[in-house]
Coordinates of C-alpha atoms in Angstrom, one line a residue:
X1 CA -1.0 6.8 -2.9
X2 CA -4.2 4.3 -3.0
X3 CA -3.8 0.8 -3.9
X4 CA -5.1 1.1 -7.1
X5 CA -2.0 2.9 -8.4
X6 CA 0.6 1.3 -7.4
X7 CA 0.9 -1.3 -9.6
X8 CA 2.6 -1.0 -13.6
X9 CA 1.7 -4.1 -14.8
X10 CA -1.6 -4.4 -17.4
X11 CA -4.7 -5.4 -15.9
X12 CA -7.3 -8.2 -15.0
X13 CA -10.3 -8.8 -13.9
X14 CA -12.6 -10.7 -10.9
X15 CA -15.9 -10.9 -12.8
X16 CA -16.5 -7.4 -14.0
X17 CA -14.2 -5.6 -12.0
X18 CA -10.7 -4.5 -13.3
X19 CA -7.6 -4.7 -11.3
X20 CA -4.3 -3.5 -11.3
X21 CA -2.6 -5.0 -8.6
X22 CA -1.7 -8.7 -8.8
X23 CA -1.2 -9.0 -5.0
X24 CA -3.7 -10.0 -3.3
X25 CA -3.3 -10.3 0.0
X26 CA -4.9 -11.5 3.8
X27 CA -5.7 -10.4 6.6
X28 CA -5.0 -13.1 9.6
X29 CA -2.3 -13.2 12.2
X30 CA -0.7 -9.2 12.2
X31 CA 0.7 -7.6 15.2
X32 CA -2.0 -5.0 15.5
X33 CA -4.6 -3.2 13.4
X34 CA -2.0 -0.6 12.7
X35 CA 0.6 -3.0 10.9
X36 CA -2.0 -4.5 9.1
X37 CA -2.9 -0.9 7.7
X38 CA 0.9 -0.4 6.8
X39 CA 0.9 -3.6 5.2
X40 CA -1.5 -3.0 2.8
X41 CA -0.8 0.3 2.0
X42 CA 3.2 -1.1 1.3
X43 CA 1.7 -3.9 -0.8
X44 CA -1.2 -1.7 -3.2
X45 CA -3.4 -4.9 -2.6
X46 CA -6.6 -4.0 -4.5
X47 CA -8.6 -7.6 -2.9
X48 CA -8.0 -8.4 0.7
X49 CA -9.5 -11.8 1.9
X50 CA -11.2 -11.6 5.3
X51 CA -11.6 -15.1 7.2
X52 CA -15.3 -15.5 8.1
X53 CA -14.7 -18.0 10.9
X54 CA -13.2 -15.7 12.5
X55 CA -15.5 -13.2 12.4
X56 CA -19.0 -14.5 11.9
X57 CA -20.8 -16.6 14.4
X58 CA -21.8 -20.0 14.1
X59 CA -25.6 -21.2 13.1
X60 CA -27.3 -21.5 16.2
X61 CA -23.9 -20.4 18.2
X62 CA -25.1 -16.9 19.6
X63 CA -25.4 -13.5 17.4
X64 CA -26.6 -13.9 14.1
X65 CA -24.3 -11.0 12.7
X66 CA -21.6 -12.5 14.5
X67 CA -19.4 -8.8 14.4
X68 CA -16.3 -8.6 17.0
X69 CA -15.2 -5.8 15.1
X70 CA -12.5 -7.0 13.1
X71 CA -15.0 -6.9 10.4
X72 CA -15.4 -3.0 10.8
X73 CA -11.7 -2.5 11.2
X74 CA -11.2 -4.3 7.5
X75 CA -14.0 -2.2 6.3
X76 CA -12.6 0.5 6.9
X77 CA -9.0 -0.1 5.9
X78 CA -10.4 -1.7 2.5
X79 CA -12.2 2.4 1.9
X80 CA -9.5 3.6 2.5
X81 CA -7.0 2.0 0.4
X82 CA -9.5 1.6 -2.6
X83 CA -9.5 -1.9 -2.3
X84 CA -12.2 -4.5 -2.7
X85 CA -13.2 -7.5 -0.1
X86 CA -12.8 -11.5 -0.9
X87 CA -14.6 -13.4 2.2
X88 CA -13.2 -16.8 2.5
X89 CA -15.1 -19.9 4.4
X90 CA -11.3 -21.6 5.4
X91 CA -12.2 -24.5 8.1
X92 CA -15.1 -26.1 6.3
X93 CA -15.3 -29.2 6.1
X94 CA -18.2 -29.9 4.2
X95 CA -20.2 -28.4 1.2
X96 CA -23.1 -27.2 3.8
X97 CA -21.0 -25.5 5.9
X98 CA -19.6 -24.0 2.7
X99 CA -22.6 -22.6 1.5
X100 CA -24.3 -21.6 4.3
X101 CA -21.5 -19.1 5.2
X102 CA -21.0 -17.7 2.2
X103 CA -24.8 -16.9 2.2
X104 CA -23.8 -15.0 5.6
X105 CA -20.7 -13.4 4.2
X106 CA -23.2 -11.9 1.6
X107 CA -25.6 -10.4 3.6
X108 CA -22.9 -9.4 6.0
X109 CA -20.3 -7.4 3.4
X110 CA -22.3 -7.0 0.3
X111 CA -20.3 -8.8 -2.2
X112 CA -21.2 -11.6 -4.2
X113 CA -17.4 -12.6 -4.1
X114 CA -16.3 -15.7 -2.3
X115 CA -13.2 -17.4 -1.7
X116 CA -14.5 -21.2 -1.5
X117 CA -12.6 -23.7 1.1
X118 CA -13.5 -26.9 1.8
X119 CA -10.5 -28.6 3.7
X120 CA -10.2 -32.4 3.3
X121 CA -7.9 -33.3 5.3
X122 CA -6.5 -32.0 8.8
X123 CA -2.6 -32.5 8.6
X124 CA -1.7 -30.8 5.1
X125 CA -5.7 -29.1 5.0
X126 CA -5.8 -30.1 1.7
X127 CA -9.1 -29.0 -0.4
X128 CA -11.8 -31.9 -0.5
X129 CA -12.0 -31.5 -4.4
X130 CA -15.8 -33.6 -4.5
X131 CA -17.5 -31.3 -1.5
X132 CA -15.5 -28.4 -3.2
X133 CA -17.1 -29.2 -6.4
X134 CA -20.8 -29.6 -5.1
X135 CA -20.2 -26.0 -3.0
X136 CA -19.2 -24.6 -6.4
X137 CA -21.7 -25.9 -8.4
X138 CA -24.5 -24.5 -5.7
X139 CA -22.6 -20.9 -5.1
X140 CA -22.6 -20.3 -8.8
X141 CA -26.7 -21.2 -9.4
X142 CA -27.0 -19.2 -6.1
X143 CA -25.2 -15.5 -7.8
X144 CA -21.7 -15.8 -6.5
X145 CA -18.4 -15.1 -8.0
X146 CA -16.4 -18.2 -6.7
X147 CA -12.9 -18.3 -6.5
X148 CA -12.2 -21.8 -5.1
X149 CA -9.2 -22.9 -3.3
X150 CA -7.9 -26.2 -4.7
X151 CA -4.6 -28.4 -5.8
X152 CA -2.9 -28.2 -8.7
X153 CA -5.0 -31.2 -10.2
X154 CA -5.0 -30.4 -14.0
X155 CA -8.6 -33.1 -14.0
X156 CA -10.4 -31.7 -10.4
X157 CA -9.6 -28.1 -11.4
X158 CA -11.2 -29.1 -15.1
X159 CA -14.7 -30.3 -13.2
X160 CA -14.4 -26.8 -11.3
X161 CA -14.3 -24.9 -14.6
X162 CA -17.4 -27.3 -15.6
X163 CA -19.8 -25.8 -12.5
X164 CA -19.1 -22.8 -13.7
X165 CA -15.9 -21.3 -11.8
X166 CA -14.0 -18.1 -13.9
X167 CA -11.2 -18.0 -11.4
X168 CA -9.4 -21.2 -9.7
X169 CA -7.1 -20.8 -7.0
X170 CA -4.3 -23.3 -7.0
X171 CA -1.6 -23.8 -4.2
X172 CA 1.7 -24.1 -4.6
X173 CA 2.3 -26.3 -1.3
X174 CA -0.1 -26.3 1.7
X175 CA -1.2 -23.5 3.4
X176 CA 1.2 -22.1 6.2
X177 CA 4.4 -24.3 5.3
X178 CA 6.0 -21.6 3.1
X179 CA 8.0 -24.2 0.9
X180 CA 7.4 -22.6 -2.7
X181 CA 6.1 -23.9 -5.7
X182 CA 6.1 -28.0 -5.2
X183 CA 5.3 -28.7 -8.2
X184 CA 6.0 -25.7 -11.2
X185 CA 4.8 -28.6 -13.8
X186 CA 1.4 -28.7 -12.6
X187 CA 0.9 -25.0 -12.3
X188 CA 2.4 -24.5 -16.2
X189 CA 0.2 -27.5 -16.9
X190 CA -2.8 -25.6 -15.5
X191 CA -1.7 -22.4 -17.8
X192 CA -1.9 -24.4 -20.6
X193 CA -4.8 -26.4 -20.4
X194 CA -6.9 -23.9 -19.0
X195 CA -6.0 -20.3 -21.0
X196 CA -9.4 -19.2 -20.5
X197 CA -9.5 -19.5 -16.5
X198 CA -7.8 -16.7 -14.6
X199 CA -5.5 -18.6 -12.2
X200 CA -4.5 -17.4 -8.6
X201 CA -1.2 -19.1 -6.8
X202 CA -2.6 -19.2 -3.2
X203 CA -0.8 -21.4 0.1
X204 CA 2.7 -22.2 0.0
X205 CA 4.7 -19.5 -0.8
X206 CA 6.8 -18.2 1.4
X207 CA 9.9 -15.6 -0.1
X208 CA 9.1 -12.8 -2.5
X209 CA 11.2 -15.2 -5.3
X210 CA 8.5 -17.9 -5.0
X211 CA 5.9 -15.1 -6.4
X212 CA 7.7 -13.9 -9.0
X213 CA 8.6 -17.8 -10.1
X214 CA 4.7 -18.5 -10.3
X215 CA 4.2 -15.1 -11.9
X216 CA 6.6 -16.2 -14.2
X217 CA 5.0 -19.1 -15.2
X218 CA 2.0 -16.5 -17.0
X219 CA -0.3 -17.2 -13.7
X220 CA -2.3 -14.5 -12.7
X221 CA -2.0 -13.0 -9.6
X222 CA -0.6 -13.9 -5.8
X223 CA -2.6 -14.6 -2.7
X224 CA -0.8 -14.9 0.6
X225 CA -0.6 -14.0 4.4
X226 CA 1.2 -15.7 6.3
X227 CA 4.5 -14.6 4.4
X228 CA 3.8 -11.3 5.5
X229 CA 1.6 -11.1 8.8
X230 CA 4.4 -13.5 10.2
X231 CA 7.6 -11.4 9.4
X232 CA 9.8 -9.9 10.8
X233 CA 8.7 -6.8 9.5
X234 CA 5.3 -7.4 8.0
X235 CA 5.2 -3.7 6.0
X236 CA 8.8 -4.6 4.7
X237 CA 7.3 -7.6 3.7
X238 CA 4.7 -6.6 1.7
X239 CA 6.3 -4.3 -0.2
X240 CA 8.6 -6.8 -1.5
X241 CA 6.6 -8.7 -2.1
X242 CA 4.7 -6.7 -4.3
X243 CA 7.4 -6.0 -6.3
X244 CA 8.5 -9.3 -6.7
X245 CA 4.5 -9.9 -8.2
X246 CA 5.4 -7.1 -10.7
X247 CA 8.8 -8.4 -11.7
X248 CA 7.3 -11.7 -12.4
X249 CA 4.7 -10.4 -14.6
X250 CA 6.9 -7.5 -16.3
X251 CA 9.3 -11.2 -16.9
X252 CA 6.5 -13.1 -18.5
X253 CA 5.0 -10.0 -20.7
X254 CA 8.3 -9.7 -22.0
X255 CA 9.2 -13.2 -23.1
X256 CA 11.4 -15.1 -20.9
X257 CA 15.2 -16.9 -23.0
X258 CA 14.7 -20.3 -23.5
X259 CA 16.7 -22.5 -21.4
X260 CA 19.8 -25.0 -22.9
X261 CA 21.2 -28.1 -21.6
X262 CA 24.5 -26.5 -23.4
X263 CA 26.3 -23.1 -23.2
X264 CA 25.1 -20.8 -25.8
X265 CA 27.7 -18.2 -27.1
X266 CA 26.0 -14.4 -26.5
X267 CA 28.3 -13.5 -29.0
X268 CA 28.3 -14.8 -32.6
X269 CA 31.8 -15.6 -34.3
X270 CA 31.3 -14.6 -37.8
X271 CA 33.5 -16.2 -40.5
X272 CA 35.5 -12.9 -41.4
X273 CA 37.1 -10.7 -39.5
X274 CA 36.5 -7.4 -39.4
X275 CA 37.9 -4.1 -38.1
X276 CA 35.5 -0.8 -37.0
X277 CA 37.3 2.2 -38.3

């Protein structure tokens, strides 16, 4: 079974493409080649993010095309599974470094897609939201499709939107620490103020019940890899959490109860009695 039909939830788009999974997932710290294979297949990711640090080289820091073959070995599991490539430039610090890698990623893969980091700040690698704005502003004149990484800032991700960003991708707590959704406020703020945007929940989350909480919340899809590459069982992993992404979806499609302060009888008392014959 390929990766585009696993997934029973209704579908969305990156730019012109259609999707069907809501799981998108990386592609950083497995065991081996062969688990990471397993772990997509388990998870019917449709976009898999590929670090570029790690495998393009550096201006003016030996081969231009900067292949150790991890590249080819993503390549090929991305044919494979039907599934489509999101290059990310996590570790820039600045917009130039931004842009001038994404320009690489694009020669390098052929896609126009870019996952846009520009890390402010080294303890919590927070997203620099004024050099992350200027890299978007640039990427977007320059043909991309830019999903930018930032916070859950209802005003910065609102100037993102202005450069011309369709897709925002807000964490849910930094990257790595696996604590869940910090702040569910800001993310249903972000839902509501910005119903045009597609929104992606990406750093944070760390147990299959923190994705199906932010898909509850109508956000639209799940990036993650640590949760997964760093378990116990990585293809276990994936797998739940793909269903988890699917059971938070199905949840919000279907209307979730509103919640009381008070207990609210699931049975009504009538005024008569009655008897069923």
């Amino acid at each position: 079974m390929t990766a585009a039909t696993t997934s029973k939830t209704s579908s969305w788009h990156i730019g012109d493409t259609e999707l069907h999974s809501r799981f998108l997932l990386g592609t950083a710290g497995y065991p081996s080649p062969e688990v990471l294979r397993q772990a997509i297949v388990a998870s019917g990711a449709q976009v898999l993010t590929l670090g570029l640090k790690r495998t393009l080289a550096v201006p003016g820091h030996g081969d231009a095309s900067g292949d150790n073959g991890f590249v080819q070995i993503i390549r090929d599991t991305a044919r494979a599974q039907g599934a489509h490539l999101l290059p990310n430039t996590a570790g820039c610090r600045s917009a130039h470094e931004a842009i001038t890698l994404a320009h690489m990623a694009r020669e390098l893969l052929g896609t126009h897609w870019i996952k846009l980091e520009v890390v402010g700040d080294e303890q919590t690698l927070q997203p620099d939201p004024f050099e992350l704005v200027e890299a978007a502003r640039q990427l977007v004149r320059d043909g991309f499709e830019v999903l930018p990484y930032c916070t859950d800032d209802l005003v910065s991700a609102q100037r993102l939107v202005d450069a011309g960003c369709r897709i925002l991708m807000p964490w849910a707590a930094p990257i790595g620490s696996g604590l869940g959704l910090l702040n569910p406020w800001a993310l249903r703020t972000l839902r509501a103020r910005l119903p045009g945007t597609t929104l992606i929940v990406d750093a944070g989350l760390g147990a299959p019940s923190h994705a199906t909480a932010a898909m509850e919340l109508g956000l639209d899809a799940v990036l993650l890899n640590s949760a997964v590459s760093q378990a116990r069982d990585p293809v276990c992993m994936a797998r739940a959490f793909r269903h988890a992404v699917e059971a938070g979806r199905h949840g919000f499609e279907a209307g979730l109860m509103p919640t009381s302060d008070v207990a609210v009888a699931t049975t009504p008392v009538g005024g008569q009695p009655f008897v069923l014959l």
